[in-house]
């Protein structure tokens, strides 16, 4: 993040007593404040249904940050609370009065951000009231930040978008995909466009396949009700995974501006081959976790989780092969997989380069490992390049080695949280790392085809044990093409 200070701004958080606000938003705002990024003319109004006094609310903000009151006081002074039912029109009149007063008191000049940290069914109504009841300011900027999920298929996303667009124009809407705030996801562009080494190789002449894994150890926790209607394909593929695919596949933008980058990402998503029913069956597989063990603790099957149907057909795992129909990527499969209750939490991208034309070491009975570029997104952050080198000693034997750049201490510790970066970007009006409606629509269009085939065909679930790498069908998907998943954690390579 640059050292810039944000412009003056009044931030209204709808859902300010919720989990997202306390776990992510308040600590991120505090980090921005501590680093001197937050404008002196900043104020925040928390809005939620519960009746709280100003003191009780500030206490919650303090608890979520975990610092002592004295150190926090100047920061906490900027926070106000308004008990508000988002469906009740009279609430907005009172909220308008509060925001106007705060605007004057903190010399904000009309700059407003409305952050909807609430269930999606309220997004349209809130946006409508913000305009109708005069909360949008006519002096400064107005920005609406929207959390996921943005609809549950293309028609519902379109309906929601149309509703919001009656009150906010596209430039004012900041759709959050918190993966786009992650350090190493932002690093994809830098790795590609700031290195003479990679860009010439970044195509179907030199890359054999790309693998994206987004594995979670957690199960559905208390989100069973939501997850039953979503499943892994809507919860992870439609947004985070397709965003990573678009960053890996896009053409170099002519400039690093929001519009230029978005336009290249949209083109990449447009080139994604949409699937016919038969192709869905061939190139996508799903799984659901059974009871098992995670770090030696017994965990229940998905069907035994709270708010989950005992006969549920919802997938907690997806693997698939994506094809991008353009000159750069024709013939290069992009394999993706994501799942809950996997053996380890890990998000990473593996770029596998093609084998060299001829193995001069074959006569010595050696097979050469392919070169791999690995982008570790979480929990580790860094880049690893797998090469072949000479084994030390007299013979000419080869050995795989890796060049490793890990974002561990001291810089790694200070890696800003995704929400911190996204809040900072939004305050400065940089929408690059938020999703444009065109990206949302194209992603739903792709995913809807898969969901509709899966909803019509029941799968034999559960088909993988919790604490494992997922169902065997996911391995078979790659084996058919002569590849396998690179489980990097299990590769014993020497650091260079
Ligand atoms: P939550 O259930 O913990 O909080 C919901 C908030 O909305 C509470 O403050 C509640 O008081 C308020 N609320 C509910 N009904 C209201 C009404 N009628 N009027 C006024 N306020 C009302 O939810 P959450 O986990 O904080 O999630 C909020 C949004 O963020 C959701 O869209 C969710 O999908 C998304 N999200 C959350 C996380 C996370 O880590 N929690 C991560 C990604 C996305």
mmCIF file with all atom_site columns, C-alpha atoms and ligand atoms in Angstrom, residues 14-21 23-24 47-50 84-87 116-120 122-123 147-149 178 419, ligand 1:
data_model
loop_
_atom_site.group_PDB
_atom_site.id
_atom_site.type_symbol
_atom_site.label_atom_id
_atom_site.label_alt_id
_atom_site.label_comp_id
_atom_site.label_asym_id
_atom_site.label_entity_id
_atom_site.label_seq_id
_atom_site.pdbx_PDB_ins_code
_atom_site.Cartn_x
_atom_site.Cartn_y
_atom_site.Cartn_z
_atom_site.occupancy
_atom_site.B_iso_or_equiv
_atom_site.pdbx_formal_charge
_atom_site.auth_seq_id
_atom_site.auth_comp_id
_atom_site.auth_asym_id
_atom_site.auth_atom_id
_atom_site.pdbx_PDB_model_num
ATOM   1  C CA  . UNK A 1 14  ? -24.702 -1.642  7.781  1.00 0.00 ? 14  UNK A CA  1
ATOM   2  C CA  . UNK A 1 15  ? -24.453 -4.810  9.903  1.00 0.00 ? 15  UNK A CA  1
ATOM   3  C CA  . UNK A 1 16  ? -22.009 -3.258  12.366 1.00 0.00 ? 16  UNK A CA  1
ATOM   4  C CA  . UNK A 1 17  ? -22.726 -5.799  15.116 1.00 0.00 ? 17  UNK A CA  1
ATOM   5  C CA  . UNK A 1 18  ? -22.035 -8.747  12.810 1.00 0.00 ? 18  UNK A CA  1
ATOM   6  C CA  . UNK A 1 19  ? -19.164 -11.159 12.434 1.00 0.00 ? 19  UNK A CA  1
ATOM   7  C CA  . UNK A 1 20  ? -17.570 -9.517  9.394  1.00 0.00 ? 20  UNK A CA  1
ATOM   8  C CA  . UNK A 1 21  ? -17.553 -6.066  10.995 1.00 0.00 ? 21  UNK A CA  1
ATOM   9  C CA  . UNK A 1 23  ? -13.476 -9.780  12.753 1.00 0.00 ? 23  UNK A CA  1
ATOM   10 C CA  . UNK A 1 24  ? -12.357 -7.852  9.689  1.00 0.00 ? 24  UNK A CA  1
ATOM   11 C CA  . UNK A 1 47  ? -25.822 0.574   11.880 1.00 0.00 ? 47  UNK A CA  1
ATOM   12 C CA  . UNK A 1 48  ? -27.594 -2.588  13.058 1.00 0.00 ? 48  UNK A CA  1
ATOM   13 C CA  . UNK A 1 49  ? -30.889 -3.705  14.495 1.00 0.00 ? 49  UNK A CA  1
ATOM   14 C CA  . UNK A 1 50  ? -29.779 -4.179  18.086 1.00 0.00 ? 50  UNK A CA  1
ATOM   15 C CA  . UNK A 1 84  ? -31.787 0.848   12.628 1.00 0.00 ? 84  UNK A CA  1
ATOM   16 C CA  . UNK A 1 85  ? -34.035 -1.644  10.912 1.00 0.00 ? 85  UNK A CA  1
ATOM   17 C CA  . UNK A 1 86  ? -33.057 -1.550  7.260  1.00 0.00 ? 86  UNK A CA  1
ATOM   18 C CA  . UNK A 1 87  ? -36.593 -2.312  6.192  1.00 0.00 ? 87  UNK A CA  1
ATOM   19 C CA  . UNK A 1 116 ? -23.260 -3.394  3.316  1.00 0.00 ? 116 UNK A CA  1
ATOM   20 C CA  . UNK A 1 117 ? -21.951 -6.055  5.724  1.00 0.00 ? 117 UNK A CA  1
ATOM   21 C CA  . UNK A 1 118 ? -25.334 -7.723  5.789  1.00 0.00 ? 118 UNK A CA  1
ATOM   22 C CA  . UNK A 1 119 ? -27.296 -10.595 4.338  1.00 0.00 ? 119 UNK A CA  1
ATOM   23 C CA  . UNK A 1 120 ? -27.662 -10.097 0.549  1.00 0.00 ? 120 UNK A CA  1
ATOM   24 C CA  . UNK A 1 122 ? -31.148 -6.434  2.065  1.00 0.00 ? 122 UNK A CA  1
ATOM   25 C CA  . UNK A 1 123 ? -28.687 -5.028  -0.512 1.00 0.00 ? 123 UNK A CA  1
ATOM   26 C CA  . UNK A 1 147 ? -20.246 -8.214  0.143  1.00 0.00 ? 147 UNK A CA  1
ATOM   27 C CA  . UNK A 1 148 ? -20.614 -11.586 -1.492 1.00 0.00 ? 148 UNK A CA  1
ATOM   28 C CA  . UNK A 1 149 ? -22.681 -13.449 -2.502 1.00 0.00 ? 149 UNK A CA  1
ATOM   29 C CA  . UNK A 1 178 ? -11.636 -10.409 -0.703 1.00 0.00 ? 178 UNK A CA  1
ATOM   30 C CA  . UNK A 1 419 ? -9.844  -6.075  3.972  1.00 0.00 ? 419 UNK A CA  1
HETATM 31 P P1  . LIG B 2 .   ? -23.857 -11.599 10.656 1.00 0.00 ? 1   LIG B P1  1
HETATM 32 O O1  . LIG B 2 .   ? -25.115 -12.416 10.636 1.00 0.00 ? 1   LIG B O1  1
HETATM 33 O O2  . LIG B 2 .   ? -22.834 -11.890 11.666 1.00 0.00 ? 1   LIG B O2  1
HETATM 34 O O3  . LIG B 2 .   ? -24.267 -10.052 10.839 1.00 0.00 ? 1   LIG B O3  1
HETATM 35 C C1  . LIG B 2 .   ? -25.391 -9.491  10.232 1.00 0.00 ? 1   LIG B C1  1
HETATM 36 C C2  . LIG B 2 .   ? -25.571 -8.055  10.680 1.00 0.00 ? 1   LIG B C2  1
HETATM 37 O O4  . LIG B 2 .   ? -26.756 -7.541  10.061 1.00 0.00 ? 1   LIG B O4  1
HETATM 38 C C3  . LIG B 2 .   ? -25.767 -7.862  12.179 1.00 0.00 ? 1   LIG B C3  1
HETATM 39 O O5  . LIG B 2 .   ? -25.102 -6.684  12.569 1.00 0.00 ? 1   LIG B O5  1
HETATM 40 C C4  . LIG B 2 .   ? -27.289 -7.667  12.322 1.00 0.00 ? 1   LIG B C4  1
HETATM 41 O O6  . LIG B 2 .   ? -27.667 -6.864  13.426 1.00 0.00 ? 1   LIG B O6  1
HETATM 42 C C5  . LIG B 2 .   ? -27.574 -6.931  11.061 1.00 0.00 ? 1   LIG B C5  1
HETATM 43 N N1  . LIG B 2 .   ? -28.998 -7.042  10.662 1.00 0.00 ? 1   LIG B N1  1
HETATM 44 C C6  . LIG B 2 .   ? -29.688 -8.156  10.340 1.00 0.00 ? 1   LIG B C6  1
HETATM 45 N N2  . LIG B 2 .   ? -30.959 -7.838  9.994  1.00 0.00 ? 1   LIG B N2  1
HETATM 46 C C7  . LIG B 2 .   ? -31.052 -6.486  10.087 1.00 0.00 ? 1   LIG B C7  1
HETATM 47 C C8  . LIG B 2 .   ? -32.092 -5.540  9.847  1.00 0.00 ? 1   LIG B C8  1
HETATM 48 N N3  . LIG B 2 .   ? -33.319 -5.918  9.435  1.00 0.00 ? 1   LIG B N3  1
HETATM 49 N N4  . LIG B 2 .   ? -31.823 -4.232  10.017 1.00 0.00 ? 1   LIG B N4  1
HETATM 50 C C9  . LIG B 2 .   ? -30.597 -3.825  10.431 1.00 0.00 ? 1   LIG B C9  1
HETATM 51 N N5  . LIG B 2 .   ? -29.568 -4.669  10.660 1.00 0.00 ? 1   LIG B N5  1
HETATM 52 C C10 . LIG B 2 .   ? -29.809 -5.979  10.513 1.00 0.00 ? 1   LIG B C10 1
HETATM 53 O O7  . LIG B 2 .   ? -23.287 -11.650 9.177  1.00 0.00 ? 1   LIG B O7  1
HETATM 54 P P2  . LIG B 2 .   ? -21.743 -11.511 8.709  1.00 0.00 ? 1   LIG B P2  1
HETATM 55 O O8  . LIG B 2 .   ? -21.075 -12.827 8.867  1.00 0.00 ? 1   LIG B O8  1
HETATM 56 O O9  . LIG B 2 .   ? -21.123 -10.337 9.344  1.00 0.00 ? 1   LIG B O9  1
HETATM 57 O O10 . LIG B 2 .   ? -21.893 -11.288 7.132  1.00 0.00 ? 1   LIG B O10 1
HETATM 58 C C11 . LIG B 2 .   ? -22.367 -10.073 6.547  1.00 0.00 ? 1   LIG B C11 1
HETATM 59 C C12 . LIG B 2 .   ? -22.203 -10.144 5.036  1.00 0.00 ? 1   LIG B C12 1
HETATM 60 O O11 . LIG B 2 .   ? -20.827 -10.352 4.724  1.00 0.00 ? 1   LIG B O11 1
HETATM 61 C C13 . LIG B 2 .   ? -22.937 -11.301 4.369  1.00 0.00 ? 1   LIG B C13 1
HETATM 62 O O12 . LIG B 2 .   ? -23.335 -10.893 3.081  1.00 0.00 ? 1   LIG B O12 1
HETATM 63 C C14 . LIG B 2 .   ? -21.874 -12.388 4.249  1.00 0.00 ? 1   LIG B C14 1
HETATM 64 O O13 . LIG B 2 .   ? -22.138 -13.285 3.191  1.00 0.00 ? 1   LIG B O13 1
HETATM 65 C C15 . LIG B 2 .   ? -20.658 -11.524 3.930  1.00 0.00 ? 1   LIG B C15 1
HETATM 66 N N6  . LIG B 2 .   ? -19.374 -12.135 4.263  1.00 0.00 ? 1   LIG B N6  1
HETATM 67 C C16 . LIG B 2 .   ? -19.054 -12.425 5.562  1.00 0.00 ? 1   LIG B C16 1
HETATM 68 C C17 . LIG B 2 .   ? -17.808 -12.967 5.864  1.00 0.00 ? 1   LIG B C17 1
HETATM 69 C C18 . LIG B 2 .   ? -17.411 -13.263 7.282  1.00 0.00 ? 1   LIG B C18 1
HETATM 70 O O14 . LIG B 2 .   ? -16.222 -13.585 7.481  1.00 0.00 ? 1   LIG B O14 1
HETATM 71 N N7  . LIG B 2 .   ? -18.294 -13.153 8.266  1.00 0.00 ? 1   LIG B N7  1
HETATM 72 C C19 . LIG B 2 .   ? -16.895 -13.245 4.829  1.00 0.00 ? 1   LIG B C19 1
HETATM 73 C C20 . LIG B 2 .   ? -17.251 -12.937 3.512  1.00 0.00 ? 1   LIG B C20 1
HETATM 74 C C21 . LIG B 2 .   ? -18.493 -12.380 3.247  1.00 0.00 ? 1   LIG B C21 1
#
